[in-house]
Amino acid sequence: MADVANGLKVTATGPAQWTRGKVAVALVAVAVVLTVLRYVGLLPDALFRIPEAMIPPAAVWLDAAFNFVKDDLGLLALTRTLTEGLEWLLDITANLMFGKRRWPFLGPIPWTAVAGVAAVIGYYLDGWRMAALGAGTFIWTALIGQWTIAMETMSVLMVAAPLAFFIGLSLGILAWKHAWVNRAIKPILSVLQTLPFFTYLLPAVIFFKVGPTAGAVATTIYAIPPMILMTTLGLQKVSPEVVEAGNMSGCTKWQLLRHVYLPSARTEILVGVNQVIMLCLAMVVLTAFIGMPGLGAKLLAMMGSFKLGRSFEIGVTIVLLAVMLDRMSKAWVVKQPEHFERDTPWWRRHWYLVTGVAVFVFFCIAAQVVPVFAEIGRTQNFSQGKEIDTLIKAFLALDPVQNTTQMIRYVLNVWILNPFRDFLLSIPTPAFILLVTAFALSLGGKGPAIYAAIFFGLVALSGWWDRSVITLYSVISAVTLAILIGVPLGIMASRSEKWSRRALLACDTAQTFPSFIYLIPAIMLFGVTATSVVMSILIFAMVPLTRYTIEGLRTVPPEMTEAADMAGATRMQKLISVQLPLALPTMAVGFNQAIMFAFFMVIVAAFIGTQDLGQELQRTLAGTDLGKNFVLGICVSLMALTFDLTIMKWATHRKKALGLPD
Amino acid sequence: MTADTVISCKNAWKIFGADPKGYLGSMPATHSFDDIRADGYIAGVKDVSIDVYRGEMLVIMGLSGSGKSTLVRCFSRLHDITGGAITVEGQDLMSLSEKELIELRRSKMGMVFQSFGLLPHRTVLENVAFPLEMRGQDKHTRRERALEVIKLVDLEGREEYFPRELSGGQQQRVGIARSLAIEPDIWFLDEPFSALDPLIRREMQDEFLRLQGMLGKTIVFITHDFDEALRLADRIAIMKDGAVEQCDTPDQIVLNPATEYVRKFTEVIDKARVVHAGVLAQAGSTGDGPPVDARATVQDLARLLVHDERAVIPVATDGKVIGGMDRAAALDILLETS
C-alpha cells in the first residue's frame, strides 16, 4: 500500500500541490512510525485493532431496523403481494420458454421457432452475419443439450429487463424533471453501483421468496442505475430548438415528453437498453447463489465438482448469449428507420414482421410433425462434456504444463501474495487509514481524502477489518498484476491501427461476458485454489485496463505526436514524454474500472474458498442474517467508493489541466 | 393601440439570472447593459417597446447576443418576460393560462428555427402534420393539409423521407411547411436561412418572398445579415445589448440613422439600392416632364439621374404625381457623397 501511494504521488507533485504533498508525506510518516512501533512491540493492542468491545453492534441495529420495516410497517406484506404479480409474469414466460406447467399452457415454444425468429430479427437489424449469430446461438444451445436451463435463464431475463427498463426510464424522467430527485438519486446510484451483488440477493430472498421471483427482483434492481443515468443524459441533450418547435406546435406537457423528448433521446435510451440487458444477463447468472435454476446454477454445480468439460460448454453458451444480446441491441441503437415510397402495401412495409411470424408459425407446425424440431432429447444432444473433460485434464497433466502452473502458483503464493497479505495485516488499523487518506489526498485532494478517512474509519468500526484488508489485498495484488500485463499489451496494440481495432473489439466483446465466465479458465489452470481467485480477477480486470490504455494512446492529438517526431524523439521517448502523460487521465478511468471490476470479482470468487468479506457474505445467504449481510456489503462498497472518488476526481482534474475533452 | 396592431410590446424586460424579478424591481432605471452584467444578470431584452402591424414584415436585426432571438421568444412566450407587457391580438400574453397559451399557439402562431428543429424520427409528412396532430385533428384531414403545404414549399415526392435524408435547404422547407400547416396569422422566423450556404440562402429568400406574396401574413423575421434584412423588410428594428436602437423603414434607417451604432452599421451599405424615389419626393415643386415610379430605387434610376437635366424630377405612384425628387440629392446618394 505504501509503495503504491508513493509511486502515484510522484505524478501529483507540483508547485500547486506542494502543501497537499507535504500533508500526505506527514500522514505517511505517522503511519510508518505507528507500524514500526507495532513491530518492536511498543504499540498497545487497542491502537492495533479496535477492541471488540468498542465496535458498535451495527448488524444488530440494522436487523432491528429491518425487522421494524419488514413486520411493523408491513413492507413484507406489500412485497409478498408484489411477488404474486411478478410470479404470474414469470410463470407466463416460464411456460412459453421451457414449458413450465402454468397458465397459459402453450409452451414450450419449439427451439427451431426461437432460432428462426432470432435469425429474422438479426437480419432485420444488421444483415446476414447478425442473422447467423442469432440462429447459431440458439442452435448451439439446443444441440448441446442446454435448451431448458438456458430458457430458464432467459425467462427471468425477459421479465427483469423490461421491468428494469420501465422503472429506470420513469426514474430517469423524474430525475431530469426535478432537480431534487436528481440530487437524491445520485448518491444512492453510486452506492448501488459499488454494492456487491450478494447484498442485493439476500434482501431479495427475504422479501420476495427464494427462486425465480427473488432472482428477477435482484436482477431488476441491479440493472436499473445505468438506465436512469442514460435517460437523464439523453433528455438533457435534446436540442432546445426541437423543444421550442414542439412548444410552438402547441404541445401539452405530456405531448412534449411523448412526441418530442423521448423520441429525440432515442439513441441514449437505447444505449441504456443495451446496458440493462447486459447487466441483467450478468446478474441473472449470479442468482444461482440464491438457488435460481438456469445456466448459472448449472455452471456453479459443474465448477464445484470440477467437471471442466461441461463448465466449458455452459461457458460457451453464456458467452454466445451475451455476445448475441449485446450485438443485437447495439445494432438497434444505430438502426435508422427507412422510408418507403408512397402507397407501398402494408405487407411490404412490415416485411420483416410478416416473415418473422411466418417462420415462427412454420416451425411451430413443423415441430408437431418432426419431434426433433420441438425438443432435443437427452440422448440426442451433441454434448462432448466428458471428452472435453478428459482432454483438458490430460493437457493439464502434461509435465511442462503442470510444471508451469505449479511454478506460477508457487511463486505467486510464497513470494508475492502471502507476504504482501501478511504485511498488510500487520499494519495497525489507524496507520492503514492514514495511508489510504494520504493516497486519496495526494491524488484527489481534500474532498476524496476526507471521504477516504471516513469510509475506512467506518470499515474499521464494522468489526470486519481483517477480512476487509484481505479483500483489499486480493484487489490490489490482482489489479497490480493486471496493470503489469494489460498496460504493455495496450501500448503494443496501440502501435498500429489494425491491432488497436482488433484489441478493442476483443475487449468490448470480453466486457459483455458475465463475470462468472472468468472463473472458468482460472479454475481450469489452477484448480480450486486461492491462486485461481487472483487469476480470475486478473483476467477480468485486465480487460478495461487494456481497453482504456489503447483508447488513451489513440486519442492523443496527432499534432502532439507529430511535434515529438519533428523534435527527433525516438519511439520510446515519444511514448514516455508525450503519449503516456496525455493518455494517463483516460487510462485512469481504466484503472478505476479495473478496481471496481476486481471488487466485484473478488466477491464472486468467494465460492472457491477465500477468507475475505465475500466468503462471509456468501455465508449470510444461507440464513436470514440481513443486518450482517448489509454491514459486509457496505464495507465492500465503502472501500470501492474511496477508490472511485479519488481516481475519478484526479482524472477529471487532470483532463481539465491538460485541456482534453471529457 | 390602433386596430391593426397585432403584437404590441410595452417596456418589455427579460432578465436572466438568479432572481430576475426581484432584481428588476430593485434596479435603478439608469442601469446600462454592462452595469446589469456586473451584478451577475444578463439583460436579454432591455426595455423594449415596439408594435407589429397586420400584414407587415418586421425584420429584427442585430449581431449575435444582441437579444433578437430572446425578443421573438418573448413574443411567443417561449420565454416569460420579467417586466412590462406584451399583447397579441389584444390578449395580454403573460396573463394567459397554459391552456390558453397552447390554444393561441395552435391556432395563431407559426415559427421557423435556425437549425430547423425537425423531429428526427418522423418523416417529412409526419413532421409537417405534427402541429395538426397535436391539436387533435384526425389523420385524414391532417394528411390532406400537410400534403397541401408540402406542395406549397415544393417538396412534393419527398413526403416519406426522413429529415436526415434531405439537404439543409430542403430541411428548412420542411420547417417552413410545418410552421404554415396550421395557417397561422403570425409567423415568426428565427434566422431561418443562416445555417444555409449563400447560394441556397438567396434561393430560399426568393422562395420566401413568393410565399409571402401569396399569403400576406404578419411576419417577425430575425436575421444578422443586413442585406437579407434590406431585401425582405417593410420595417427594420436594429437591436444592441437587448435594446432596440432604431425601428423604421429601410430608407429611413439608411438616410437618418438614429444612433452612432446604427450609422456604423449602415456605413458599408450601398444606399442607392435601398432608398426609393418615393422617400426622396417632396411635396410642392413637382417639376416637369415624365415622372418616375415611387417604388424605384435610386440605383434603378441611375442612368436617368445621370443623363436627365431637370433639377427636380416628378415622382408618381400608380401614375399620380406625389411630389418632386431633387436630382442633386439623389445623385449624392448614388455617388455616396452624402
PDB file of C-alpha atoms in Angstrom, chain A residues 18-249:
ATOM      1  CA  TRP A  18       3.156  21.357  -2.580  1.00  0.00           C
ATOM      2  CA  THR A  19       1.188  21.793   0.610  1.00  0.00           C
ATOM      3  CA  ARG A  20      -1.050  18.864  -0.272  1.00  0.00           C
ATOM      4  CA  GLY A  21       2.025  16.725  -0.886  1.00  0.00           C
ATOM      5  CA  LYS A  22       3.537  17.822   2.384  1.00  0.00           C
ATOM      6  CA  VAL A  23       0.452  16.838   4.360  1.00  0.00           C
ATOM      7  CA  ALA A  24       0.363  13.489   2.579  1.00  0.00           C
ATOM      8  CA  VAL A  25       4.014  12.845   3.422  1.00  0.00           C
ATOM      9  CA  ALA A  26       3.338  13.717   7.041  1.00  0.00           C
ATOM     10  CA  LEU A  27       0.423  11.255   7.129  1.00  0.00           C
ATOM     11  CA  VAL A  28       2.598   8.530   5.642  1.00  0.00           C
ATOM     12  CA  ALA A  29       5.346   9.308   8.175  1.00  0.00           C
ATOM     13  CA  VAL A  30       2.927   8.931  11.093  1.00  0.00           C
ATOM     14  CA  ALA A  31       1.698   5.652   9.613  1.00  0.00           C
ATOM     15  CA  VAL A  32       5.244   4.356   9.272  1.00  0.00           C
ATOM     16  CA  VAL A  33       6.031   5.311  12.864  1.00  0.00           C
ATOM     17  CA  LEU A  34       2.917   3.506  14.086  1.00  0.00           C
ATOM     18  CA  THR A  35       3.802   0.402  12.100  1.00  0.00           C
ATOM     19  CA  VAL A  36       7.405   0.368  13.342  1.00  0.00           C
ATOM     20  CA  LEU A  37       6.174   0.783  16.901  1.00  0.00           C
ATOM     21  CA  ARG A  38       3.946  -2.214  16.372  1.00  0.00           C
ATOM     22  CA  TYR A  39       6.839  -4.267  15.018  1.00  0.00           C
ATOM     23  CA  VAL A  40       9.046  -3.544  18.002  1.00  0.00           C
ATOM     24  CA  GLY A  41       6.102  -4.339  20.247  1.00  0.00           C
ATOM     25  CA  LEU A  42       5.555  -0.895  21.747  1.00  0.00           C
ATOM     26  CA  LEU A  43       2.116  -0.223  20.290  1.00  0.00           C
ATOM     27  CA  PRO A  44      -0.777  -1.006  22.637  1.00  0.00           C
ATOM     28  CA  ASP A  45      -3.226  -3.533  21.219  1.00  0.00           C
ATOM     29  CA  ALA A  46      -6.058  -1.029  21.311  1.00  0.00           C
ATOM     30  CA  LEU A  47      -4.246   1.016  18.701  1.00  0.00           C
ATOM     31  CA  PHE A  48      -3.502  -2.001  16.532  1.00  0.00           C
ATOM     32  CA  ARG A  49      -7.083  -3.116  16.083  1.00  0.00           C
ATOM     33  CA  ILE A  50     -10.178  -1.549  17.501  1.00  0.00           C
ATOM     34  CA  PRO A  51     -11.067  -3.704  20.512  1.00  0.00           C
ATOM     35  CA  GLU A  52     -14.162  -5.879  20.143  1.00  0.00           C
ATOM     36  CA  ALA A  53     -15.873  -4.077  22.961  1.00  0.00           C
ATOM     37  CA  MET A  54     -15.717  -0.740  21.180  1.00  0.00           C
ATOM     38  CA  ILE A  55     -17.278  -1.959  17.974  1.00  0.00           C
ATOM     39  CA  PRO A  56     -20.887  -0.841  17.705  1.00  0.00           C
ATOM     40  CA  PRO A  57     -23.253  -3.739  17.041  1.00  0.00           C
ATOM     41  CA  ALA A  58     -24.289  -2.283  13.685  1.00  0.00           C
ATOM     42  CA  ALA A  59     -25.580  -5.610  12.454  1.00  0.00           C
ATOM     43  CA  VAL A  60     -27.935  -5.902  15.412  1.00  0.00           C
ATOM     44  CA  TRP A  61     -29.201  -2.354  14.929  1.00  0.00           C
ATOM     45  CA  LEU A  62     -29.715  -2.921  11.241  1.00  0.00           C
ATOM     46  CA  ASP A  63     -31.532  -6.137  11.950  1.00  0.00           C
ATOM     47  CA  ALA A  64     -33.825  -4.324  14.336  1.00  0.00           C
ATOM     48  CA  ALA A  65     -34.429  -1.623  11.757  1.00  0.00           C
ATOM     49  CA  PHE A  66     -35.155  -4.174   9.049  1.00  0.00           C
ATOM     50  CA  ASN A  67     -37.486  -6.087  11.253  1.00  0.00           C
ATOM     51  CA  PHE A  68     -39.318  -2.890  12.085  1.00  0.00           C
ATOM     52  CA  VAL A  69     -39.746  -2.006   8.410  1.00  0.00           C
ATOM     53  CA  LYS A  70     -40.459  -5.549   7.419  1.00  0.00           C
ATOM     54  CA  ASP A  71     -43.037  -6.522  10.005  1.00  0.00           C
ATOM     55  CA  ASP A  72     -44.279  -3.450  11.810  1.00  0.00           C
ATOM     56  CA  LEU A  73     -44.522  -1.223   8.761  1.00  0.00           C
ATOM     57  CA  GLY A  74     -45.874  -4.118   6.731  1.00  0.00           C
ATOM     58  CA  LEU A  75     -43.290  -3.978   3.985  1.00  0.00           C
ATOM     59  CA  LEU A  76     -43.143  -7.741   3.882  1.00  0.00           C
ATOM     60  CA  ALA A  77     -46.875  -7.935   3.279  1.00  0.00           C
ATOM     61  CA  LEU A  78     -46.504  -5.434   0.453  1.00  0.00           C
ATOM     62  CA  THR A  79     -43.617  -7.232  -1.213  1.00  0.00           C
ATOM     63  CA  ARG A  80     -45.326 -10.580  -0.869  1.00  0.00           C
ATOM     64  CA  THR A  81     -48.273  -9.077  -2.730  1.00  0.00           C
ATOM     65  CA  LEU A  82     -45.930  -7.773  -5.384  1.00  0.00           C
ATOM     66  CA  THR A  83     -44.407 -11.223  -5.528  1.00  0.00           C
ATOM     67  CA  GLU A  84     -47.697 -12.638  -6.704  1.00  0.00           C
ATOM     68  CA  GLY A  85     -47.875 -10.328  -9.680  1.00  0.00           C
ATOM     69  CA  LEU A  86     -44.266 -10.975 -10.516  1.00  0.00           C
ATOM     70  CA  GLU A  87     -44.734 -14.697 -10.158  1.00  0.00           C
ATOM     71  CA  TRP A  88     -47.616 -14.552 -12.586  1.00  0.00           C
ATOM     72  CA  LEU A  89     -45.408 -12.850 -15.183  1.00  0.00           C
ATOM     73  CA  LEU A  90     -42.557 -15.279 -14.557  1.00  0.00           C
ATOM     74  CA  ASP A  91     -44.905 -18.222 -14.896  1.00  0.00           C
ATOM     75  CA  ILE A  92     -46.035 -16.993 -18.283  1.00  0.00           C
ATOM     76  CA  THR A  93     -42.507 -16.659 -19.641  1.00  0.00           C
ATOM     77  CA  ALA A  94     -41.506 -19.920 -17.958  1.00  0.00           C
ATOM     78  CA  ASN A  95     -44.406 -21.686 -19.631  1.00  0.00           C
ATOM     79  CA  LEU A  96     -43.600 -20.209 -23.023  1.00  0.00           C
ATOM     80  CA  MET A  97     -39.854 -20.740 -22.900  1.00  0.00           C
ATOM     81  CA  PHE A  98     -39.466 -24.134 -21.279  1.00  0.00           C
ATOM     82  CA  GLY A  99     -42.957 -25.449 -20.751  1.00  0.00           C
ATOM     83  CA  LYS A 100     -43.466 -24.987 -17.018  1.00  0.00           C
ATOM     84  CA  ARG A 101     -46.950 -26.233 -16.199  1.00  0.00           C
ATOM     85  CA  ARG A 102     -48.599 -22.877 -15.632  1.00  0.00           C
ATOM     86  CA  TRP A 103     -51.052 -20.622 -17.413  1.00  0.00           C
ATOM     87  CA  PRO A 104     -51.239 -20.086 -20.450  1.00  0.00           C
ATOM     88  CA  PHE A 105     -50.219 -23.747 -21.041  1.00  0.00           C
ATOM     89  CA  LEU A 106     -48.962 -23.022 -24.534  1.00  0.00           C
ATOM     90  CA  GLY A 107     -45.265 -23.721 -24.290  1.00  0.00           C
ATOM     91  CA  PRO A 108     -42.677 -24.733 -24.708  1.00  0.00           C
ATOM     92  CA  ILE A 109     -42.028 -22.883 -27.932  1.00  0.00           C
ATOM     93  CA  PRO A 110     -40.028 -25.205 -30.215  1.00  0.00           C
ATOM     94  CA  TRP A 111     -36.338 -24.290 -30.276  1.00  0.00           C
ATOM     95  CA  THR A 112     -36.404 -24.103 -34.046  1.00  0.00           C
ATOM     96  CA  ALA A 113     -39.037 -21.382 -33.887  1.00  0.00           C
ATOM     97  CA  VAL A 114     -36.945 -19.335 -31.443  1.00  0.00           C
ATOM     98  CA  ALA A 115     -33.831 -19.758 -33.571  1.00  0.00           C
ATOM     99  CA  GLY A 116     -35.762 -18.818 -36.712  1.00  0.00           C
ATOM    100  CA  VAL A 117     -37.206 -15.659 -35.205  1.00  0.00           C
ATOM    101  CA  ALA A 118     -33.763 -14.726 -33.847  1.00  0.00           C
ATOM    102  CA  ALA A 119     -32.402 -15.064 -37.363  1.00  0.00           C
ATOM    103  CA  VAL A 120     -35.105 -12.797 -38.811  1.00  0.00           C
ATOM    104  CA  ILE A 121     -34.542 -10.158 -36.110  1.00  0.00           C
ATOM    105  CA  GLY A 122     -30.800 -10.425 -36.670  1.00  0.00           C
ATOM    106  CA  TYR A 123     -31.212  -9.968 -40.400  1.00  0.00           C
ATOM    107  CA  TYR A 124     -33.511  -7.004 -39.918  1.00  0.00           C
ATOM    108  CA  LEU A 125     -31.031  -5.327 -37.565  1.00  0.00           C
ATOM    109  CA  ASP A 126     -27.768  -5.905 -39.322  1.00  0.00           C
ATOM    110  CA  GLY A 127     -27.836  -8.363 -42.207  1.00  0.00           C
ATOM    111  CA  TRP A 128     -26.632 -11.922 -42.642  1.00  0.00           C
ATOM    112  CA  ARG A 129     -23.902 -12.038 -40.032  1.00  0.00           C
ATOM    113  CA  MET A 130     -26.237 -10.972 -37.269  1.00  0.00           C
ATOM    114  CA  ALA A 131     -28.807 -13.477 -38.514  1.00  0.00           C
ATOM    115  CA  ALA A 132     -26.206 -16.239 -38.348  1.00  0.00           C
ATOM    116  CA  LEU A 133     -25.207 -15.170 -34.836  1.00  0.00           C
ATOM    117  CA  GLY A 134     -28.816 -15.153 -33.660  1.00  0.00           C
ATOM    118  CA  ALA A 135     -29.722 -18.510 -35.144  1.00  0.00           C
ATOM    119  CA  GLY A 136     -26.335 -20.033 -34.341  1.00  0.00           C
ATOM    120  CA  THR A 137     -26.564 -19.201 -30.651  1.00  0.00           C
ATOM    121  CA  PHE A 138     -29.883 -20.949 -30.242  1.00  0.00           C
ATOM    122  CA  ILE A 139     -28.970 -23.894 -32.452  1.00  0.00           C
ATOM    123  CA  TRP A 140     -25.805 -24.433 -30.395  1.00  0.00           C
ATOM    124  CA  THR A 141     -27.757 -24.211 -27.155  1.00  0.00           C
ATOM    125  CA  ALA A 142     -30.284 -26.768 -28.338  1.00  0.00           C
ATOM    126  CA  LEU A 143     -27.787 -29.166 -29.859  1.00  0.00           C
ATOM    127  CA  ILE A 144     -25.503 -29.140 -26.855  1.00  0.00           C
ATOM    128  CA  GLY A 145     -28.431 -30.146 -24.692  1.00  0.00           C
ATOM    129  CA  GLN A 146     -28.761 -26.979 -22.617  1.00  0.00           C
ATOM    130  CA  TRP A 147     -32.011 -25.702 -24.016  1.00  0.00           C
ATOM    131  CA  THR A 148     -34.080 -25.997 -20.849  1.00  0.00           C
ATOM    132  CA  ILE A 149     -31.561 -24.429 -18.478  1.00  0.00           C
ATOM    133  CA  ALA A 150     -30.804 -21.658 -20.973  1.00  0.00           C
ATOM    134  CA  MET A 151     -34.509 -20.929 -21.315  1.00  0.00           C
ATOM    135  CA  GLU A 152     -34.891 -20.897 -17.531  1.00  0.00           C
ATOM    136  CA  THR A 153     -32.345 -18.119 -17.515  1.00  0.00           C
ATOM    137  CA  MET A 154     -33.953 -16.354 -20.468  1.00  0.00           C
ATOM    138  CA  SER A 155     -37.431 -16.497 -18.961  1.00  0.00           C
ATOM    139  CA  VAL A 156     -36.240 -14.486 -15.952  1.00  0.00           C
ATOM    140  CA  LEU A 157     -34.294 -12.119 -18.183  1.00  0.00           C
ATOM    141  CA  MET A 158     -37.405 -11.485 -20.264  1.00  0.00           C
ATOM    142  CA  VAL A 159     -39.246 -10.247 -17.200  1.00  0.00           C
ATOM    143  CA  ALA A 160     -36.402  -8.474 -15.415  1.00  0.00           C
ATOM    144  CA  ALA A 161     -35.047  -6.487 -18.365  1.00  0.00           C
ATOM    145  CA  PRO A 162     -38.341  -4.787 -19.384  1.00  0.00           C
ATOM    146  CA  LEU A 163     -39.097  -4.131 -15.730  1.00  0.00           C
ATOM    147  CA  ALA A 164     -35.704  -2.521 -15.182  1.00  0.00           C
ATOM    148  CA  PHE A 165     -36.201  -0.554 -18.384  1.00  0.00           C
ATOM    149  CA  PHE A 166     -39.545   0.924 -17.339  1.00  0.00           C
ATOM    150  CA  ILE A 167     -38.519   1.676 -13.769  1.00  0.00           C
ATOM    151  CA  GLY A 168     -35.218   3.159 -14.920  1.00  0.00           C
ATOM    152  CA  LEU A 169     -36.909   5.216 -17.602  1.00  0.00           C
ATOM    153  CA  SER A 170     -39.516   6.607 -15.215  1.00  0.00           C
ATOM    154  CA  LEU A 171     -36.961   7.434 -12.550  1.00  0.00           C
ATOM    155  CA  GLY A 172     -34.705   8.934 -15.214  1.00  0.00           C
ATOM    156  CA  ILE A 173     -37.528  11.196 -16.393  1.00  0.00           C
ATOM    157  CA  LEU A 174     -38.281  12.224 -12.810  1.00  0.00           C
ATOM    158  CA  ALA A 175     -34.632  12.954 -12.110  1.00  0.00           C
ATOM    159  CA  TRP A 176     -34.476  15.088 -15.241  1.00  0.00           C
ATOM    160  CA  LYS A 177     -37.685  16.960 -14.441  1.00  0.00           C
ATOM    161  CA  HIS A 178     -36.999  17.656 -10.787  1.00  0.00           C
ATOM    162  CA  ALA A 179     -33.569  18.694  -9.605  1.00  0.00           C
ATOM    163  CA  TRP A 180     -34.234  17.431  -6.099  1.00  0.00           C
ATOM    164  CA  VAL A 181     -34.963  13.908  -7.313  1.00  0.00           C
ATOM    165  CA  ASN A 182     -31.694  14.028  -9.195  1.00  0.00           C
ATOM    166  CA  ARG A 183     -29.842  15.166  -6.092  1.00  0.00           C
ATOM    167  CA  ALA A 184     -31.459  12.444  -4.008  1.00  0.00           C
ATOM    168  CA  ILE A 185     -30.848   9.699  -6.551  1.00  0.00           C
ATOM    169  CA  LYS A 186     -27.206  10.424  -7.447  1.00  0.00           C
ATOM    170  CA  PRO A 187     -25.510   9.223  -4.219  1.00  0.00           C
ATOM    171  CA  ILE A 188     -27.841   6.223  -3.978  1.00  0.00           C
ATOM    172  CA  LEU A 189     -26.898   5.235  -7.510  1.00  0.00           C
ATOM    173  CA  SER A 190     -23.166   5.417  -6.859  1.00  0.00           C
ATOM    174  CA  VAL A 191     -23.540   3.260  -3.741  1.00  0.00           C
ATOM    175  CA  LEU A 192     -25.758   0.816  -5.645  1.00  0.00           C
ATOM    176  CA  GLN A 193     -23.190   0.521  -8.393  1.00  0.00           C
ATOM    177  CA  THR A 194     -20.441  -0.458  -5.967  1.00  0.00           C
ATOM    178  CA  LEU A 195     -22.528  -2.625  -3.662  1.00  0.00           C
ATOM    179  CA  PRO A 196     -21.534  -6.292  -4.014  1.00  0.00           C
ATOM    180  CA  PHE A 197     -24.256  -8.331  -5.626  1.00  0.00           C
ATOM    181  CA  PHE A 198     -24.610 -10.623  -2.628  1.00  0.00           C
ATOM    182  CA  THR A 199     -26.091  -7.632  -0.879  1.00  0.00           C
ATOM    183  CA  TYR A 200     -28.828  -7.430  -3.494  1.00  0.00           C
ATOM    184  CA  LEU A 201     -29.516 -11.099  -3.201  1.00  0.00           C
ATOM    185  CA  LEU A 202     -30.335 -11.558   0.457  1.00  0.00           C
ATOM    186  CA  PRO A 203     -32.981  -8.814   0.762  1.00  0.00           C
ATOM    187  CA  ALA A 204     -34.463 -10.117  -2.469  1.00  0.00           C
ATOM    188  CA  VAL A 205     -34.723 -13.576  -0.952  1.00  0.00           C
ATOM    189  CA  ILE A 206     -36.198 -12.327   2.293  1.00  0.00           C
ATOM    190  CA  PHE A 207     -38.750 -10.052   0.722  1.00  0.00           C
ATOM    191  CA  PHE A 208     -39.545 -11.988  -2.444  1.00  0.00           C
ATOM    192  CA  LYS A 209     -39.258 -15.740  -1.773  1.00  0.00           C
ATOM    193  CA  VAL A 210     -36.441 -17.974  -2.916  1.00  0.00           C
ATOM    194  CA  GLY A 211     -36.211 -18.877  -6.588  1.00  0.00           C
ATOM    195  CA  PRO A 212     -37.092 -17.052  -9.795  1.00  0.00           C
ATOM    196  CA  THR A 213     -39.001 -14.189  -8.127  1.00  0.00           C
ATOM    197  CA  ALA A 214     -36.089 -13.188  -5.897  1.00  0.00           C
ATOM    198  CA  GLY A 215     -33.759 -13.702  -8.826  1.00  0.00           C
ATOM    199  CA  ALA A 216     -35.879 -11.433 -11.011  1.00  0.00           C
ATOM    200  CA  VAL A 217     -36.063  -8.740  -8.326  1.00  0.00           C
ATOM    201  CA  ALA A 218     -32.317  -8.757  -7.646  1.00  0.00           C
ATOM    202  CA  THR A 219     -31.632  -8.700 -11.372  1.00  0.00           C
ATOM    203  CA  THR A 220     -34.034  -5.823 -11.962  1.00  0.00           C
ATOM    204  CA  ILE A 221     -32.605  -3.679  -9.179  1.00  0.00           C
ATOM    205  CA  TYR A 222     -29.098  -4.374 -10.333  1.00  0.00           C
ATOM    206  CA  ALA A 223     -29.865  -3.210 -13.879  1.00  0.00           C
ATOM    207  CA  ILE A 224     -31.786  -0.015 -13.063  1.00  0.00           C
ATOM    208  CA  PRO A 225     -28.980   2.524 -12.357  1.00  0.00           C
ATOM    209  CA  PRO A 226     -27.489   2.800 -15.865  1.00  0.00           C
ATOM    210  CA  MET A 227     -30.972   3.146 -17.344  1.00  0.00           C
ATOM    211  CA  ILE A 228     -31.653   6.128 -15.077  1.00  0.00           C
ATOM    212  CA  LEU A 229     -28.350   7.740 -15.984  1.00  0.00           C
ATOM    213  CA  MET A 230     -28.751   7.237 -19.727  1.00  0.00           C
ATOM    214  CA  THR A 231     -32.343   8.508 -19.718  1.00  0.00           C
ATOM    215  CA  THR A 232     -31.408  11.686 -17.879  1.00  0.00           C
ATOM    216  CA  LEU A 233     -28.409  12.204 -20.133  1.00  0.00           C
ATOM    217  CA  GLY A 234     -30.448  11.686 -23.285  1.00  0.00           C
ATOM    218  CA  LEU A 235     -33.233  14.042 -22.226  1.00  0.00           C
ATOM    219  CA  GLN A 236     -30.756  16.751 -21.277  1.00  0.00           C
ATOM    220  CA  LYS A 237     -29.133  16.511 -24.691  1.00  0.00           C
ATOM    221  CA  VAL A 238     -32.295  17.156 -26.719  1.00  0.00           C
ATOM    222  CA  SER A 239     -31.679  20.300 -28.766  1.00  0.00           C
ATOM    223  CA  PRO A 240     -33.521  23.333 -27.366  1.00  0.00           C
ATOM    224  CA  GLU A 241     -34.794  24.258 -30.844  1.00  0.00           C
ATOM    225  CA  VAL A 242     -36.549  20.927 -31.211  1.00  0.00           C
ATOM    226  CA  VAL A 243     -38.208  21.531 -27.858  1.00  0.00           C
ATOM    227  CA  GLU A 244     -39.233  25.043 -28.887  1.00  0.00           C
ATOM    228  CA  ALA A 245     -40.579  23.677 -32.140  1.00  0.00           C
ATOM    229  CA  GLY A 246     -42.670  21.286 -30.060  1.00  0.00           C
ATOM    230  CA  ASN A 247     -43.895  24.131 -27.884  1.00  0.00           C
ATOM    231  CA  MET A 248     -44.775  26.282 -30.884  1.00  0.00           C
ATOM    232  CA  SER A 249     -46.669  23.340 -32.354  1.00  0.00           C
TER     233      SER A 249
END
